[in-house]
PDB file of C-alpha atoms in Angstrom:
ATOM      1  CA  TYR A   1      -1.626 -35.388  -0.640  1.00 69.00           C
ATOM      2  CA  MET A   2      -1.047 -34.091   2.901  1.00 75.00           C
ATOM      3  CA  GLU A   3       0.215 -30.729   1.673  1.00 80.00           C
ATOM      4  CA  THR A   4      -3.024 -30.344  -0.298  1.00 81.00           C
ATOM      5  CA  LEU A   5      -4.986 -31.003   2.892  1.00 80.00           C
ATOM      6  CA  ILE A   6      -3.024 -28.285   4.677  1.00 81.00           C
ATOM      7  CA  GLN A   7      -3.714 -25.811   1.875  1.00 82.00           C
ATOM      8  CA  ARG A   8      -7.420 -26.652   1.917  1.00 81.00           C
ATOM      9  CA  CYS A   9      -7.805 -25.816   5.607  1.00 81.00           C
ATOM     10  CA  VAL A  10      -9.964 -22.711   5.830  1.00 82.00           C
ATOM     11  CA  THR A  11     -10.799 -22.740   9.534  1.00 84.00           C
ATOM     12  CA  PHE A  12      -8.761 -23.049  12.688  1.00 81.00           C
ATOM     13  CA  SER A  13     -10.808 -26.102  13.655  1.00 87.00           C
ATOM     14  CA  GLN A  14      -9.654 -27.864  10.478  1.00 86.00           C
ATOM     15  CA  ILE A  15      -6.024 -27.041  11.282  1.00 83.00           C
ATOM     16  CA  LYS A  16      -6.401 -28.529  14.768  1.00 84.00           C
ATOM     17  CA  GLN A  17      -7.980 -31.689  13.323  1.00 86.00           C
ATOM     18  CA  LEU A  18      -5.178 -32.025  10.800  1.00 81.00           C
ATOM     19  CA  GLN A  19      -2.523 -31.480  13.461  1.00 82.00           C
ATOM     20  CA  SER A  20      -4.117 -34.208  15.569  1.00 81.00           C
ATOM     21  CA  HIS A  21      -4.114 -36.533  12.552  1.00 78.00           C
ATOM     22  CA  PHE A  22      -0.453 -35.704  11.881  1.00 78.00           C
ATOM     23  CA  LEU A  23       0.478 -36.662  15.431  1.00 77.00           C
ATOM     24  CA  THR A  24      -1.424 -39.959  15.446  1.00 79.00           C
ATOM     25  CA  ALA A  25      -0.362 -40.988  11.923  1.00 78.00           C
ATOM     26  CA  GLY A  26       3.293 -40.051  12.393  1.00 72.00           C
ATOM     27  CA  HIS A  27       3.297 -37.328   9.729  1.00 66.00           C
ATOM     28  CA  PHE A  28       4.603 -34.805  12.254  1.00 67.00           C
ATOM     29  CA  GLN A  29       8.063 -36.307  11.763  1.00 72.00           C
ATOM     30  CA  SER A  30       8.119 -34.932   8.211  1.00 75.00           C
ATOM     31  CA  SER A  31       9.850 -31.563   8.505  1.00 79.00           C
ATOM     32  CA  PHE A  32       8.259 -30.412   5.242  1.00 82.00           C
ATOM     33  CA  LEU A  33       4.676 -31.149   6.342  1.00 81.00           C
ATOM     34  CA  ARG A  34       5.312 -29.876   9.855  1.00 83.00           C
ATOM     35  CA  SER A  35       6.659 -26.588   8.490  1.00 85.00           C
ATOM     36  CA  ARG A  36       3.653 -26.185   6.187  1.00 85.00           C
ATOM     37  CA  LEU A  37       1.234 -26.776   9.052  1.00 85.00           C
ATOM     38  CA  LEU A  38       3.153 -24.430  11.336  1.00 88.00           C
ATOM     39  CA  ASP A  39       3.210 -21.761   8.640  1.00 88.00           C
ATOM     40  CA  ARG A  40      -0.544 -22.105   8.091  1.00 87.00           C
ATOM     41  CA  CYS A  41      -1.198 -21.756  11.833  1.00 89.00           C
ATOM     42  CA  ALA A  42       1.084 -18.761  12.240  1.00 91.00           C
ATOM     43  CA  ILE A  43       0.091 -16.608   9.270  1.00 88.00           C
ATOM     44  CA  ALA A  44      -3.305 -17.643   7.901  1.00 85.00           C
ATOM     45  CA  PRO A  45      -6.056 -15.100   8.623  1.00 85.00           C
ATOM     46  CA  PHE A  46      -7.922 -17.795  10.566  1.00 83.00           C
ATOM     47  CA  GLY A  47      -4.762 -19.150  12.201  1.00 82.00           C
ATOM     48  CA  ASP A  48      -3.791 -18.941  15.828  1.00 90.00           C
ATOM     49  CA  LEU A  49      -0.277 -17.815  16.662  1.00 93.00           C
ATOM     50  CA  SER A  50      -0.413 -19.198  20.205  1.00 93.00           C
ATOM     51  CA  PHE A  51      -1.324 -22.616  18.780  1.00 91.00           C
ATOM     52  CA  ALA A  52       1.562 -22.302  16.315  1.00 93.00           C
ATOM     53  CA  VAL A  53       3.865 -21.641  19.277  1.00 95.00           C
ATOM     54  CA  GLN A  54       2.527 -24.778  21.000  1.00 91.00           C
ATOM     55  CA  ILE A  55       3.289 -26.814  17.887  1.00 89.00           C
ATOM     56  CA  PHE A  56       6.745 -25.248  17.657  1.00 93.00           C
ATOM     57  CA  ARG A  57       7.563 -26.093  21.281  1.00 92.00           C
ATOM     58  CA  HIS A  58       6.957 -29.793  20.528  1.00 85.00           C
ATOM     59  CA  ILE A  59       9.559 -29.835  17.766  1.00 87.00           C
ATOM     60  CA  PRO A  60      12.751 -31.341  19.220  1.00 85.00           C
ATOM     61  CA  LYS A  61      15.115 -29.626  16.773  1.00 88.00           C
ATOM     62  CA  PRO A  62      13.383 -26.824  14.865  1.00 92.00           C
ATOM     63  CA  LEU A  63      14.645 -26.122  11.368  1.00 92.00           C
ATOM     64  CA  THR A  64      15.049 -22.729   9.724  1.00 95.00           C
ATOM     65  CA  ASN A  65      11.577 -22.917   8.147  1.00 93.00           C
ATOM     66  CA  ASP A  66      10.005 -23.599  11.546  1.00 94.00           C
ATOM     67  CA  TRP A  67      11.683 -20.555  13.079  1.00 96.00           C
ATOM     68  CA  ASN A  68      10.770 -18.406  10.089  1.00 96.00           C
ATOM     69  CA  ALA A  69       7.086 -19.320  10.376  1.00 95.00           C
ATOM     70  CA  ILE A  70       6.970 -18.149  13.998  1.00 97.00           C
ATOM     71  CA  ILE A  71       8.992 -14.991  13.360  1.00 97.00           C
ATOM     72  CA  ARG A  72       6.816 -14.177  10.353  1.00 96.00           C
ATOM     73  CA  GLY A  73       3.670 -14.767  12.388  1.00 96.00           C
ATOM     74  CA  PHE A  74       4.766 -12.383  15.137  1.00 96.00           C
ATOM     75  CA  ALA A  75       5.978  -9.807  12.596  1.00 96.00           C
ATOM     76  CA  ALA A  76       2.447  -9.690  11.173  1.00 94.00           C
ATOM     77  CA  SER A  77       0.721  -9.809  14.570  1.00 94.00           C
ATOM     78  CA  SER A  78      -0.402  -7.088  16.939  1.00 93.00           C
ATOM     79  CA  GLN A  79       2.803  -7.746  18.912  1.00 94.00           C
ATOM     80  CA  PRO A  80       5.577  -7.475  16.309  1.00 96.00           C
ATOM     81  CA  SER A  81       8.243  -6.847  18.953  1.00 95.00           C
ATOM     82  CA  LEU A  82       7.898 -10.487  20.073  1.00 96.00           C
ATOM     83  CA  ALA A  83       9.473 -11.473  16.761  1.00 97.00           C
ATOM     84  CA  PHE A  84      12.773 -10.137  18.134  1.00 96.00           C
ATOM     85  CA  SER A  85      12.889 -12.537  21.075  1.00 96.00           C
ATOM     86  CA  TRP A  86      12.186 -15.412  18.684  1.00 98.00           C
ATOM     87  CA  TYR A  87      14.932 -14.120  16.395  1.00 97.00           C
ATOM     88  CA  ARG A  88      17.396 -14.044  19.319  1.00 97.00           C
ATOM     89  CA  SER A  89      16.412 -17.597  20.255  1.00 96.00           C
ATOM     90  CA  MET A  90      16.932 -18.648  16.660  1.00 97.00           C
ATOM     91  CA  LEU A  91      20.405 -17.072  16.669  1.00 96.00           C
ATOM     92  CA  SER A  92      21.224 -19.009  19.815  1.00 95.00           C
ATOM     93  CA  GLN A  93      20.156 -22.301  18.239  1.00 93.00           C
ATOM     94  CA  ALA A  94      21.930 -21.443  14.990  1.00 92.00           C
ATOM     95  CA  SER A  95      25.208 -21.035  16.852  1.00 92.00           C
ATOM     96  CA  SER A  96      24.820 -24.403  18.590  1.00 91.00           C
ATOM     97  CA  SER A  97      23.269 -26.365  15.677  1.00 88.00           C
ATOM     98  CA  PRO A  98      24.343 -24.673  12.428  1.00 86.00           C
ATOM     99  CA  SER A  99      23.483 -27.723  10.325  1.00 87.00           C
ATOM    100  CA  LEU A 100      19.807 -27.545  11.404  1.00 85.00           C
ATOM    101  CA  CYS A 101      19.162 -23.854  11.687  1.00 92.00           C
ATOM    102  CA  LYS A 102      20.602 -20.936   9.733  1.00 94.00           C
ATOM    103  CA  VAL A 103      19.420 -17.371   9.518  1.00 95.00           C
ATOM    104  CA  ASP A 104      18.492 -16.799   5.879  1.00 97.00           C
ATOM    105  CA  ALA A 105      17.126 -14.001   3.705  1.00 97.00           C
ATOM    106  CA  LEU A 106      13.553 -14.762   4.774  1.00 97.00           C
ATOM    107  CA  THR A 107      14.509 -14.567   8.444  1.00 97.00           C
ATOM    108  CA  CYS A 108      16.037 -11.142   7.861  1.00 96.00           C
ATOM    109  CA  SER A 109      13.044  -9.980   5.843  1.00 97.00           C
ATOM    110  CA  PHE A 110      10.533 -11.041   8.503  1.00 97.00           C
ATOM    111  CA  THR A 111      12.642  -9.493  11.279  1.00 97.00           C
ATOM    112  CA  LEU A 112      12.912  -6.201   9.381  1.00 96.00           C
ATOM    113  CA  LYS A 113       9.149  -6.223   8.887  1.00 96.00           C
ATOM    114  CA  ALA A 114       8.732  -6.704  12.637  1.00 97.00           C
ATOM    115  CA  CYS A 115      11.088  -3.794  13.249  1.00 95.00           C
ATOM    116  CA  ALA A 116       9.130  -1.498  10.935  1.00 95.00           C
ATOM    117  CA  ARG A 117       5.792  -2.510  12.429  1.00 94.00           C
ATOM    118  CA  ALA A 118       7.089  -2.105  15.996  1.00 93.00           C
ATOM    119  CA  LEU A 119       8.351   1.405  15.204  1.00 92.00           C
ATOM    120  CA  CYS A 120       5.019   2.378  13.658  1.00 90.00           C
ATOM    121  CA  SER A 121       2.920   1.164  16.574  1.00 77.00           C
TER     122      SER A 121
END
């Protein structure tokens, strides 16, 4: 049900309302729903990457999907080089908490996209 609500968000205002509901109803503890909301904020055409970063910073122990959403968002943004600092931070967390965070094929793909976009700009 909640995932459907996330998918139906078509404005940034709706995302903010849903995020507020998640916090008050306790849904933010669900890593699956949190990752979906973060992904929607970071990469949707109407999303807001700075808001996605705010959400991310409130996650006590970000999982791989959380990191990937932010890296993907920056890779597609007007500042793709910022994806590299997020990637380095992810590597740092992965070395200290390998059970929570692991660089995967998507991480590499998004980082390579950021590299290509940074070289072209």
